[in-house]
Short mmCIF file of C-alpha atoms in Angstrom, two decimals:
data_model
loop_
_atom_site.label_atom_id
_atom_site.label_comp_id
_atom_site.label_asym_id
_atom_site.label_seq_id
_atom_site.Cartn_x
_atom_site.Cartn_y
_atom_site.Cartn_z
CA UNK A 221 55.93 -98.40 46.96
CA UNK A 222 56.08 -94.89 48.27
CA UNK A 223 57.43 -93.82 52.33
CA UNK A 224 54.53 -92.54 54.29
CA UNK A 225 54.94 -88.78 55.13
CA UNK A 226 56.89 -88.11 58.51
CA UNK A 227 59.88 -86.56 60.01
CA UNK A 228 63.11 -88.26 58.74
CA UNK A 229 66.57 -87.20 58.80
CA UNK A 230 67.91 -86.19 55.67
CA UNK A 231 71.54 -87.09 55.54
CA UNK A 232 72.62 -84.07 57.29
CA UNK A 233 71.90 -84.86 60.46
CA UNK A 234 68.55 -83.20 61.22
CA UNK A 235 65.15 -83.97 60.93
CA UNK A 236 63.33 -82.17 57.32
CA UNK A 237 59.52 -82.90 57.02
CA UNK A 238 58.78 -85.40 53.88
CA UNK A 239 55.55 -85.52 52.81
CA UNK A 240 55.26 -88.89 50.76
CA UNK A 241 56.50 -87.23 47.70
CA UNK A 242 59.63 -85.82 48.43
CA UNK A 243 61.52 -83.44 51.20
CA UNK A 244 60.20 -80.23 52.45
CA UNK A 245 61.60 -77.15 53.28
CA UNK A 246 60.48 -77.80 56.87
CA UNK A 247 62.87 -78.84 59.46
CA UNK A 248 62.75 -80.18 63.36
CA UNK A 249 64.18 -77.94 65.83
CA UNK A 250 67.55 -79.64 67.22
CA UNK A 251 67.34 -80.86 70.86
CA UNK A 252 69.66 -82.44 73.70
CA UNK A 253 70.26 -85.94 73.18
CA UNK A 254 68.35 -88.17 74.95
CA UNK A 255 69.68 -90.68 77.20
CA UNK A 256 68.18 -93.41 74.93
CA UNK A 257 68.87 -96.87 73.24
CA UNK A 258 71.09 -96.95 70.70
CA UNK A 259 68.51 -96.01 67.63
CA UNK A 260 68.63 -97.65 64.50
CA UNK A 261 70.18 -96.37 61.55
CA UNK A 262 68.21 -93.68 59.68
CA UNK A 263 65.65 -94.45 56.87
CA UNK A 264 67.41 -93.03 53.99
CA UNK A 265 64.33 -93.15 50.81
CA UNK A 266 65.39 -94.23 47.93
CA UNK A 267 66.70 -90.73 46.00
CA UNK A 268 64.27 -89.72 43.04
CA UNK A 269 65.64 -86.96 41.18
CA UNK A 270 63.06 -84.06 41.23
CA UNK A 271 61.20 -82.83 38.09
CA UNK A 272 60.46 -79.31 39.25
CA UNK A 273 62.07 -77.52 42.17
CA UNK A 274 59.86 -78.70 45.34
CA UNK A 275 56.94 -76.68 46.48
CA UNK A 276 57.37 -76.10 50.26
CA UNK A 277 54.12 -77.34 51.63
CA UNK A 278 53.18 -76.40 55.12
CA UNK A 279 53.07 -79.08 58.31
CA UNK A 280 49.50 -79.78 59.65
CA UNK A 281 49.01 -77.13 61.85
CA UNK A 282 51.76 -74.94 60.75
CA UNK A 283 51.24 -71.14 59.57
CA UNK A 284 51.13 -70.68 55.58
CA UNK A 285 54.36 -69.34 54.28
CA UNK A 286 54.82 -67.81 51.36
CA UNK A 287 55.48 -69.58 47.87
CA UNK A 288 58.83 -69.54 46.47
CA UNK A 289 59.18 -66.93 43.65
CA UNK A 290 60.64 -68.25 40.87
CA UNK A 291 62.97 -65.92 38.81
CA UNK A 292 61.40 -63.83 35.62
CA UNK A 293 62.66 -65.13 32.18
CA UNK A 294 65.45 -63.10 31.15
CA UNK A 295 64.91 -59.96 29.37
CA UNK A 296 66.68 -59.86 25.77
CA UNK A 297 67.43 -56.81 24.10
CA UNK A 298 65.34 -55.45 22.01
CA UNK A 299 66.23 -55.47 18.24
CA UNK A 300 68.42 -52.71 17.21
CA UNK A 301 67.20 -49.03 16.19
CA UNK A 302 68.59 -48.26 13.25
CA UNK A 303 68.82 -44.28 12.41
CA UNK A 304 66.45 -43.29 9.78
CA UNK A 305 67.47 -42.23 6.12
CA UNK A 306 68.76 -39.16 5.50
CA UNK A 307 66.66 -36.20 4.33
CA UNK A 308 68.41 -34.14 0.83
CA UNK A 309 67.62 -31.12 0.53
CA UNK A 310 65.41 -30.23 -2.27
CA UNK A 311 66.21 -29.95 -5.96
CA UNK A 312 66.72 -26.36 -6.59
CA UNK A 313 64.14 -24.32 -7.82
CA UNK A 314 65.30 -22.25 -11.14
CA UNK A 315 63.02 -19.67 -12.81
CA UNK A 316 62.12 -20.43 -16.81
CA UNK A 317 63.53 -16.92 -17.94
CA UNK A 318 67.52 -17.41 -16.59
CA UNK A 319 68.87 -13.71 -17.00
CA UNK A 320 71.97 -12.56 -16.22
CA UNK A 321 72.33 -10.52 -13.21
CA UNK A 322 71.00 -6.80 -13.47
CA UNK A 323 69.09 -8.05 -16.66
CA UNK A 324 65.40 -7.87 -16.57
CA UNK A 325 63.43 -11.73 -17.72
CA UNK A 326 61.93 -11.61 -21.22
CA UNK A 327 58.00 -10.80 -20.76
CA UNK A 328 55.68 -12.69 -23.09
CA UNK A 329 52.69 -10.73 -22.15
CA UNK A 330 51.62 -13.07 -19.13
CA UNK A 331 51.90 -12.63 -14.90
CA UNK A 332 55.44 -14.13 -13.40
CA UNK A 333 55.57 -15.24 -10.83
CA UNK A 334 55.47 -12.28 -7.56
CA UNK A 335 54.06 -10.10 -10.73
CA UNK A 336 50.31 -8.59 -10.57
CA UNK A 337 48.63 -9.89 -14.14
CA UNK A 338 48.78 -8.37 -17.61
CA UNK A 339 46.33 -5.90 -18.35
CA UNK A 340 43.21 -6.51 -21.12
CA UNK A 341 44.65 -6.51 -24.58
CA UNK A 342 42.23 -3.66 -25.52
CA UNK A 343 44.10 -1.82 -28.00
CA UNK A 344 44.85 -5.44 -29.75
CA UNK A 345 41.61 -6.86 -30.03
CA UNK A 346 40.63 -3.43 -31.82
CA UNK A 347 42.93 -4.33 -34.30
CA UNK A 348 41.78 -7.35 -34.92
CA UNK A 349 38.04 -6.68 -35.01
CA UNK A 350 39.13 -3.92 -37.30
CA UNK A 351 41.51 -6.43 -39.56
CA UNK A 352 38.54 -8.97 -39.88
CA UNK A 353 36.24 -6.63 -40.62
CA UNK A 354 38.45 -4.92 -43.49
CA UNK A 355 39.02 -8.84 -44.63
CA UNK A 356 35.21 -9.10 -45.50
CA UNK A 357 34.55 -5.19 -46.54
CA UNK A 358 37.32 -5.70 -49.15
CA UNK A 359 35.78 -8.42 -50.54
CA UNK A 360 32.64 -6.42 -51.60
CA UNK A 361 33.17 -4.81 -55.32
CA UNK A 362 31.42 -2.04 -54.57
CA UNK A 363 33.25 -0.49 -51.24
CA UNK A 364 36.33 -2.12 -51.55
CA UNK A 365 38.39 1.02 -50.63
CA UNK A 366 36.53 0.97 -47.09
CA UNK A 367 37.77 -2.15 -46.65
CA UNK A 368 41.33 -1.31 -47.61
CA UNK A 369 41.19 1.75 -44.55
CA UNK A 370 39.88 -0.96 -42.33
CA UNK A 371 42.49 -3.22 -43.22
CA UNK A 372 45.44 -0.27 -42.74
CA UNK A 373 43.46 0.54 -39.62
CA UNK A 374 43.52 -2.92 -38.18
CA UNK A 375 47.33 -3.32 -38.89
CA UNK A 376 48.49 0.03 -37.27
CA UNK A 377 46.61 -1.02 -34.08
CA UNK A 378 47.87 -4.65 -33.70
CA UNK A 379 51.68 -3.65 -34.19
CA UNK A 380 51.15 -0.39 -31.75
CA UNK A 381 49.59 -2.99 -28.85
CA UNK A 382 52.55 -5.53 -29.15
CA UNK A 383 54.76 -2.20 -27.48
CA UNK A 384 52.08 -1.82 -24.44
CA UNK A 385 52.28 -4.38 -21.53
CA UNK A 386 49.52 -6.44 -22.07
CA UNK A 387 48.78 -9.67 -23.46
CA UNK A 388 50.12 -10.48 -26.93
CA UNK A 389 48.05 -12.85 -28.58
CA UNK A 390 45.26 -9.98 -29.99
CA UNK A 391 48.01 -8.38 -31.29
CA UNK A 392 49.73 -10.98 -32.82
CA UNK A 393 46.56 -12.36 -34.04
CA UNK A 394 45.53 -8.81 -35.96
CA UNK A 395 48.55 -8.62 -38.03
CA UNK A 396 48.36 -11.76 -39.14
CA UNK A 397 44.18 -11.49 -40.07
CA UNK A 398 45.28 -8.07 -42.00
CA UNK A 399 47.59 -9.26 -43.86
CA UNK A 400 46.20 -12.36 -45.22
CA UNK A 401 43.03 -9.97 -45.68
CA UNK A 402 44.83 -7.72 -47.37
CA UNK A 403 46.52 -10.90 -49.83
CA UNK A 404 43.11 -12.03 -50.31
CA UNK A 405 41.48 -8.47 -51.62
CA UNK A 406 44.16 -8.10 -54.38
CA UNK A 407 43.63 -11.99 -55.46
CA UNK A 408 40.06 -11.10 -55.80
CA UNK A 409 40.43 -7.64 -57.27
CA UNK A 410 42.89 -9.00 -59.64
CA UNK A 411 40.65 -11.74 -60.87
CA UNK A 412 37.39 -9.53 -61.23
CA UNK A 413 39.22 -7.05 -62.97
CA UNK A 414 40.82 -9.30 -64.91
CA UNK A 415 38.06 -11.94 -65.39
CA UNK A 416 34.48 -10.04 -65.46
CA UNK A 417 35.71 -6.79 -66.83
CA UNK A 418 33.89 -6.44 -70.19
CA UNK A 419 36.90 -6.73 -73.22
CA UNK A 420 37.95 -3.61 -74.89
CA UNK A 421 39.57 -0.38 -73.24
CA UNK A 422 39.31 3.19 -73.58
CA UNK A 423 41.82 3.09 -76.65
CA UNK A 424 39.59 1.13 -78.57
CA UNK A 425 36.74 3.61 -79.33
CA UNK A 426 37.40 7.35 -79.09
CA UNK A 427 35.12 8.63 -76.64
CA UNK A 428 34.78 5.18 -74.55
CA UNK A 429 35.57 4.84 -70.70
CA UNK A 430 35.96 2.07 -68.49
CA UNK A 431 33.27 2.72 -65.22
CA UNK A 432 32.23 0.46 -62.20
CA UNK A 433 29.02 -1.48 -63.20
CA UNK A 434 27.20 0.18 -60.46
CA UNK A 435 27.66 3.10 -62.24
CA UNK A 436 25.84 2.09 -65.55
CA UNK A 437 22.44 4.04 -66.43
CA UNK A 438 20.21 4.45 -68.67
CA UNK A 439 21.57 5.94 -72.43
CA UNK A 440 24.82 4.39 -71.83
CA UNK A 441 26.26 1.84 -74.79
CA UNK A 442 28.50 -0.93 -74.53
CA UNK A 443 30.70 -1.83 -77.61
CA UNK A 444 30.45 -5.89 -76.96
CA UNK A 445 27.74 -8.01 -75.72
CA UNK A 446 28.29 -9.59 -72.27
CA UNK A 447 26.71 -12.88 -73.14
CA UNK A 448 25.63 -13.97 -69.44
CA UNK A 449 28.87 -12.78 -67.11
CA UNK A 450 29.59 -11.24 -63.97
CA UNK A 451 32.16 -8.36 -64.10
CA UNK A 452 33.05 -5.89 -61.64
CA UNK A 453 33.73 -2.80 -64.12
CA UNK A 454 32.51 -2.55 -67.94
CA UNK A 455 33.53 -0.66 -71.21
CA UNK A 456 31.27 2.13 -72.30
CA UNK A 457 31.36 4.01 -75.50
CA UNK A 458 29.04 6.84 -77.10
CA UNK A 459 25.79 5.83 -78.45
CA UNK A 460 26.46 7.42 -81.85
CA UNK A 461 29.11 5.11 -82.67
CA UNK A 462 29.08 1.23 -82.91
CA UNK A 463 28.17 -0.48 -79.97
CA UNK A 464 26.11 -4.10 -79.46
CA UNK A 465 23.97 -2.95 -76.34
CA UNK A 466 21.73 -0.22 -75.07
CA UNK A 467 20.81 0.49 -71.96
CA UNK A 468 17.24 1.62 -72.47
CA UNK A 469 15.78 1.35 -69.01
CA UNK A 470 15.97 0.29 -65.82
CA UNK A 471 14.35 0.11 -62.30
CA UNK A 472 15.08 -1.02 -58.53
CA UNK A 473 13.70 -3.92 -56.65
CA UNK A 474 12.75 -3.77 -52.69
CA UNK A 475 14.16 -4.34 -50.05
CA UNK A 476 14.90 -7.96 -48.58
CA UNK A 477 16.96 -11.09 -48.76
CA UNK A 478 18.70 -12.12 -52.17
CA UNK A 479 15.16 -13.07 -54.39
CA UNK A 480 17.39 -15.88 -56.53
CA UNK A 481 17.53 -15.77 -60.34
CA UNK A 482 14.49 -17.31 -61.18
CA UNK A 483 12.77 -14.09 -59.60
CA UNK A 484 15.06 -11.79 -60.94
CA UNK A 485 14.13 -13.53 -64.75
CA UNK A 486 10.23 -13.15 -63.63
CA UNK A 487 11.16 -9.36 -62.43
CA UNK A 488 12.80 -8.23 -65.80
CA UNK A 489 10.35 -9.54 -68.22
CA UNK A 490 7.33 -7.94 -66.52
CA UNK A 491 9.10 -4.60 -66.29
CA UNK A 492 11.63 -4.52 -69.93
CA UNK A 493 9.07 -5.92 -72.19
CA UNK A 494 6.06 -3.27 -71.94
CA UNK A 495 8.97 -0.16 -71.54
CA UNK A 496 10.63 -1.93 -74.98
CA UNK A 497 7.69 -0.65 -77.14
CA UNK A 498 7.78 2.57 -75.72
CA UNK A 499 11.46 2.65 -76.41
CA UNK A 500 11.97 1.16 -79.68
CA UNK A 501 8.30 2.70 -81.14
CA UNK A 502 7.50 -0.99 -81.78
CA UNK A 503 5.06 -3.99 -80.16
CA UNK A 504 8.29 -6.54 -79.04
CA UNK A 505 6.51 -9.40 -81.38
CA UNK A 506 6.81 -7.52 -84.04
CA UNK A 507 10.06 -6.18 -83.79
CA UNK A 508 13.75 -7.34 -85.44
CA UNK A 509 15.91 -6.18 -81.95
CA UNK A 510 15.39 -7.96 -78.92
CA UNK A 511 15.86 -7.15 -75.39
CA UNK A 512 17.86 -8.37 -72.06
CA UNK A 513 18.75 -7.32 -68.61
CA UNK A 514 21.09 -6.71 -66.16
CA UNK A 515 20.88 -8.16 -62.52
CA UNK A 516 22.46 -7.69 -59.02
CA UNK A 517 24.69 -10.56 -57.67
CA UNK A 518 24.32 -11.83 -54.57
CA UNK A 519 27.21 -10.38 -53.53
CA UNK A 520 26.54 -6.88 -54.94
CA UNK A 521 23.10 -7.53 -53.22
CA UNK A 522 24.71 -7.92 -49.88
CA UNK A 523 26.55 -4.72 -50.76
CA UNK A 524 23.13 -2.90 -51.17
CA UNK A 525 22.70 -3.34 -55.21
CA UNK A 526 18.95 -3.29 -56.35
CA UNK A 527 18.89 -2.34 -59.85
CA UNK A 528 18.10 -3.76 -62.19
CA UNK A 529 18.76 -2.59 -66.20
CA UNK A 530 17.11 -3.27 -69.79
CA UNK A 531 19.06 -3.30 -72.97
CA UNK A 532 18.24 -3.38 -76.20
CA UNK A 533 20.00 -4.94 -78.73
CA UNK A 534 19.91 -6.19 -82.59
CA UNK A 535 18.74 -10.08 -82.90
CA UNK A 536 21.31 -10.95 -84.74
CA UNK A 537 24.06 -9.67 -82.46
CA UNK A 538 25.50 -7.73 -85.46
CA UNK A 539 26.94 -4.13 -84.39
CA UNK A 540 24.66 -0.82 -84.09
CA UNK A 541 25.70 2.57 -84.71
CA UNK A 542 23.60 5.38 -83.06
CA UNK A 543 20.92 5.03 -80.48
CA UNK A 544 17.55 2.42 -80.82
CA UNK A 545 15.65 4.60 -79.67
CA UNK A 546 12.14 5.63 -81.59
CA UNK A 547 13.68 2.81 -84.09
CA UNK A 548 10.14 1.09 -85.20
CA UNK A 549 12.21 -1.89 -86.46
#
């Protein structure tokens, strides 16, 4: 059961405006007392506690007021701003090449820092080129002293470019190529001399000398037969005393790459065997001596070698004494 909307008083003594629901803000003007019956005693409604603050709702016919504002939610502070890390300084920078003061950094041949670059290593790479190229000339039996000059040349250079300012590593690289050339042309000089040189000496035989085999022409004897080898210098004695071989002709080959030995065999038969008759005053079948050759190496080919040399010897191997030639035997 609810009280029908109307003007009641409110406890206080004057009339508010309640609108079925609940009081208004709306109140009755006070006026004089009327000379009236006692009235009644004042409808009090029964008191409902209010959910929400009331509304203020305007009379029928009364101007609109405006609504109560209601009060903004507090504001909270905001969370606290907390300063930000620190910045350190940065780790100090310190150069590769610490010097005491006044004292110029080592120089290794490269640009420092602030520094314009090294120059071209001109003068080293000369050395080198020269080093390798006195490596390989050395090598050769027949110009090994050319070799030897290159190799001198090539070490002069590199150790004179390691004083200019200019990258190191051609220098450093040329003494190191000339003298492991220069190891590597006495290990091989030692061992031809040593290993392909043709036994016996100039002590031996009077009148014998010990020559290059490049040197070797026709009338020239050797005391011992060479049975196949290589050698790099040979013992020669005088044709009037004993000796195995003869060296009773010879002739040069063209031009061209290394022909192998199995053209080098071909090449010596067709030339020794006709110039043996001639020689020895007797057809090869018939005859008790026999001939062979001598042939360029590859390596003496490389070095320009193309002759190539007959001999005649005895067919038995047994010693000779004075020349074959004109021998009809």
């Amino acid at each position: 059961m609810s009280t029908p909307a109307g003007w009641y008083d409110d406890g206080s003594g004057q009339k508010r405006w309640w609108d079925g629901a609940g009081w208004t803000a709306h109140v009755a003007a006070s006026a004089a007392p009327a000379l009236v019956s006692p009235e009644p005693a004042p409808f009090v409604p029964p008191y409902t506690p209010p959910l929400a603050p009331p509304v203020p709702t305007a009379p029928p016919g009364a101007s609109p007021i405006a609504a109560p504002q209601h009060p903004s939610a507090p504001a909270y502070p905001s969370a606290p701003q907390y300063p930000t890390a620190p910045q350190y300084p940065s780790a100090p920078q310190f150069s590769p090449y610490p010097s005491a003061p006044g004292v110029p950094a080592p120089y290794d041949g490269y640009a420092l820092p602030g520094t314009s670059p090294a120059p071209f290593p001109a003068v080293g790479l000369a050395g080198l080129i020269a080093a390798a190229l006195g490596t390989i000339v050395a090598c050769i039996p027949q110009i090994p002293l050319i070799g030897w000059l290159l190799l001198g040349a090539g070490f002069v250079l590199s150790l004179v470019s390691l004083f200019f300012r200019a990258r190191k590593w051609a220098g450093i690289a040329g003494l190191a190529v000339s003298v492991l050339g220069a190891l590597l042309a006495a290990v091989l000089s030692f061992v031809l001399v040593g290993s392909f040189s043709v036994s016996g000496s100039a002590d031996d035989v009077p009148g014998s000398e010990v020559i290059y085999a490049s040197d070797l022409e026709v009338g020239d004897c050797l005391p011992e037969g060479l049975d196949g080898e290589e050698f790099f210098e040979v013992t020669i004695v005088p044709c009037d005393g004993p000796h195995i071989d003869e060296i009773y002709y010879e002739f040069d080959l063209p031009d061209g790459e290394f022909p192998g030995e199995d053209a080098l065999t071909e090449a010596a038969i067709r030339e020794c065997e006709p110039q043996f008759e001639e020689f020895a005053g007797i057809a090869y079948e018939e005859s008790e001596l026999n001939y062979w050759w001598l042939t360029p190496t590859e390596t003496s080919w490389a070095g320009g070698d193309r002759t190539m040399q007959c001999l005649i010897y005895d067919y038995d191997g047994s010693t000779v004494t004075g020349t074959l030639e004109g021998a009809a035997r």
